[in-house]
Amino acid sequence: MSAEETQQRHSDDRLRASARRNSMTTEETVERRSDDQLRATARRNNESFEVRNQRQAPDRLRTLNSRATESNEQCTWKPESNRI
């Protein structure tokens, strides 16, 4: 691939990425940004995105479980505090 073709490809990729991001919800944008960061890190480490994602999945589950536990503890109804 020539330098001109490479430059055109990068330009096309940026336009497609911009169009995709413009039609995303906030949640999709955050998720996309996270995935982009993982891909960039994986490239730097010469690892595939899938390999990196599989390794980080348990960490994400721990984080989600921790947040759910905290949320449940804050929302737990205590009958003795509502007595008249």
Coordinates of N, CA and C in Angstrom, one line a residue:
M1 N 0.9 -1.2 0.0 CA 0.0 0.0 0.0 C 0.9 1.2 0.0
S2 N 0.6 2.2 -0.9 CA 1.4 3.4 -1.0 C 1.1 4.3 0.2
A3 N 1.9 5.3 0.4 CA 1.7 6.3 1.4 C 0.4 7.1 1.2
E4 N 0.1 7.3 -0.1 CA -1.1 8.0 -0.5 C -2.4 7.2 -0.1
E5 N -2.3 5.9 -0.4 CA -3.4 5.0 -0.1 C -3.6 4.9 1.4
T6 N -2.5 4.8 2.1 CA -2.5 4.7 3.6 C -3.2 5.9 4.2
Q7 N -2.8 7.1 3.7 CA -3.3 8.3 4.2 C -4.8 8.4 3.9
Q8 N -5.2 8.0 2.7 CA -6.7 8.0 2.3 C -7.4 7.0 3.2
R9 N -6.8 5.9 3.5 CA -7.5 4.9 4.3 C -7.7 5.4 5.7
H10 N -6.7 6.1 6.3 CA -6.8 6.7 7.6 C -7.9 7.8 7.6
S11 N -7.9 8.6 6.6 CA -9.0 9.6 6.5 C -10.4 9.0 6.4
D12 N -10.5 7.9 5.6 CA -11.8 7.3 5.5 C -12.2 6.6 6.9
D13 N -11.2 6.1 7.5 CA -11.5 5.4 8.8 C -12.0 6.5 9.8
R14 N -11.3 7.7 9.8 CA -11.7 8.7 10.7 C -13.1 9.2 10.4
L15 N -13.5 9.3 9.2 CA -14.8 9.8 8.8 C -15.9 8.7 9.3
R16 N -15.6 7.5 9.0 CA -16.5 6.4 9.5 C -16.7 6.4 11.0
A17 N -15.5 6.6 11.7 CA -15.6 6.6 13.2 C -16.4 7.8 13.7
S18 N -16.2 8.9 13.0 CA -16.9 10.1 13.4 C -18.4 10.0 13.2
A19 N -18.8 9.4 12.0 CA -20.2 9.2 11.7 C -20.8 8.2 12.7
R20 N -20.1 7.1 13.1 CA -20.6 6.2 14.1 C -20.8 6.8 15.4
R21 N -19.8 7.6 15.9 CA -19.9 8.3 17.2 C -21.1 9.3 17.2
N22 N -21.3 9.9 16.1 CA -22.4 10.9 16.1 C -23.8 10.3 16.3
S23 N -23.9 9.0 16.0 CA -25.2 8.4 16.1 C -25.3 7.5 17.3
M24 N -24.4 7.6 18.3 CA -24.4 6.7 19.4 C -25.0 7.4 20.6
T25 N -25.6 6.6 21.5 CA -26.0 7.1 22.8 C -24.8 7.3 23.7
T26 N -25.0 7.9 24.9 CA -23.9 8.2 25.8 C -23.3 6.9 26.2
E27 N -24.2 5.9 26.6 CA -23.6 4.6 27.0 C -22.8 3.9 26.0
E28 N -23.3 4.0 24.7 CA -22.5 3.3 23.6 C -21.2 4.1 23.4
T29 N -21.2 5.4 23.6 CA -20.0 6.1 23.4 C -19.0 5.8 24.5
V30 N -19.4 5.6 25.7 CA -18.5 5.3 26.8 C -17.9 3.9 26.5
E31 N -18.8 3.0 26.2 CA -18.4 1.6 25.9 C -17.4 1.6 24.7
R32 N -17.7 2.3 23.7 CA -16.9 2.4 22.5 C -15.5 2.9 22.9
R33 N -15.5 4.0 23.7 CA -14.2 4.6 24.1 C -13.4 3.5 24.9
S34 N -14.0 2.8 25.8 CA -13.4 1.8 26.5 C -12.8 0.7 25.6
D35 N -13.6 0.3 24.6 CA -13.1 -0.7 23.7 C -11.9 -0.2 22.9
D36 N -12.0 1.1 22.5 CA -10.9 1.7 21.7 C -9.6 1.7 22.5
Q37 N -9.8 2.0 23.8 CA -8.6 2.1 24.7 C -8.0 0.7 24.8
L38 N -8.8 -0.3 24.9 CA -8.3 -1.7 25.1 C -7.6 -2.1 23.8
R39 N -8.2 -1.8 22.6 CA -7.6 -2.1 21.4 C -6.2 -1.4 21.2
A40 N -6.1 -0.1 21.6 CA -4.9 0.6 21.5 C -3.8 0.0 22.4
T41 N -4.2 -0.3 23.6 CA -3.3 -1.0 24.5 C -2.8 -2.3 24.0
A42 N -3.8 -3.1 23.5 CA -3.5 -4.4 22.9 C -2.5 -4.3 21.8
R43 N -2.7 -3.3 20.9 CA -1.7 -3.1 19.8 C -0.4 -2.8 20.4
R44 N -0.3 -2.0 21.4 CA 1.0 -1.6 21.9 C 1.7 -2.9 22.6
N45 N 0.9 -3.7 23.1 CA 1.4 -4.9 23.7 C 1.5 -6.1 22.8
N46 N 1.1 -5.8 21.5 CA 1.1 -6.9 20.5 C 0.3 -8.1 20.9
E47 N -0.9 -7.8 21.5 CA -1.9 -8.8 21.9 C -3.1 -8.5 21.1
S48 N -3.9 -9.5 20.9 CA -5.2 -9.3 20.2 C -6.2 -8.7 21.2
F49 N -7.2 -8.0 20.7 CA -8.2 -7.4 21.5 C -9.0 -8.5 22.3
E50 N -9.2 -9.6 21.6 CA -10.0 -10.7 22.3 C -9.2 -11.3 23.5
V51 N -7.9 -11.4 23.3 CA -7.1 -12.0 24.4 C -7.1 -11.0 25.6
R52 N -7.0 -9.7 25.3 CA -7.0 -8.7 26.3 C -8.3 -8.7 27.0
N53 N -9.4 -8.7 26.3 CA -10.7 -8.7 26.8 C -11.0 -9.9 27.7
Q54 N -10.6 -11.1 27.3 CA -10.8 -12.3 28.1 C -10.1 -12.2 29.4
R55 N -8.9 -11.6 29.4 CA -8.1 -11.5 30.6 C -8.7 -10.4 31.6
Q56 N -9.4 -9.4 31.0 CA -9.9 -8.4 31.9 C -11.4 -8.6 32.3
A57 N -12.0 -9.6 31.7 CA -13.4 -9.9 32.0 C -13.6 -10.2 33.5
P58 N -12.8 -11.0 34.1 CA -13.0 -11.2 35.6 C -12.9 -9.9 36.4
D59 N -12.0 -9.0 36.0 CA -11.8 -7.8 36.7 C -13.1 -6.9 36.6
R60 N -13.7 -6.9 35.4 CA -14.9 -6.2 35.2 C -16.1 -6.8 36.0
L61 N -16.1 -8.1 36.1 CA -17.2 -8.8 36.9 C -17.0 -8.4 38.3
R62 N -15.8 -8.4 38.8 CA -15.6 -8.1 40.2 C -16.0 -6.6 40.5
T63 N -15.7 -5.7 39.6 CA -16.1 -4.3 39.7 C -17.6 -4.2 39.7
L64 N -18.3 -4.9 38.8 CA -19.7 -4.8 38.7 C -20.4 -5.4 40.0
N65 N -19.9 -6.5 40.4 CA -20.4 -7.2 41.6 C -20.2 -6.3 42.9
S66 N -19.1 -5.6 42.9 CA -18.8 -4.7 44.0 C -19.8 -3.5 44.0
R67 N -20.0 -3.0 42.8 CA -20.9 -1.8 42.7 C -22.4 -2.3 43.0
A68 N -22.7 -3.5 42.6 CA -24.1 -4.0 42.9 C -24.3 -4.2 44.4
T69 N -23.2 -4.7 45.0 CA -23.3 -4.9 46.5 C -23.4 -3.6 47.2
E70 N -22.6 -2.6 46.8 CA -22.7 -1.3 47.5 C -24.1 -0.7 47.3
S71 N -24.6 -0.8 46.1 CA -26.0 -0.3 45.8 C -27.0 -1.0 46.6
N72 N -26.9 -2.3 46.7 CA -27.9 -3.1 47.5 C -27.9 -2.7 48.9
E73 N -26.7 -2.5 49.5 CA -26.5 -2.1 50.9 C -27.1 -0.8 51.1
Q74 N -27.0 0.2 50.2 CA -27.6 1.5 50.4 C -29.1 1.5 50.3
C75 N -29.7 0.5 49.5 CA -31.1 0.5 49.3 C -31.8 -0.5 50.2
T76 N -31.2 -1.2 51.0 CA -31.8 -2.2 51.9 C -32.8 -1.5 52.8
W77 N -34.0 -2.0 52.8 CA -35.1 -1.5 53.7 C -34.9 -2.1 55.1
K78 N -34.9 -1.3 56.1 CA -34.8 -1.8 57.5 C -36.1 -1.5 58.2
P79 N -36.9 -2.5 58.4 CA -38.2 -2.3 59.0 C -38.2 -1.7 60.4
E80 N -37.2 -1.9 61.2 CA -37.1 -1.4 62.6 C -36.9 0.1 62.5
S81 N -36.4 0.7 61.5 CA -36.2 2.1 61.4 C -37.5 2.9 61.0
N82 N -38.5 2.1 60.6 CA -39.7 2.8 60.1 C -40.9 2.6 61.1
R83 N -40.6 2.2 62.3 CA -41.6 2.0 63.3 C -42.1 3.3 63.9
I84 N -43.4 3.4 64.2 CA -43.9 4.6 64.8 C -43.9 4.5 66.3

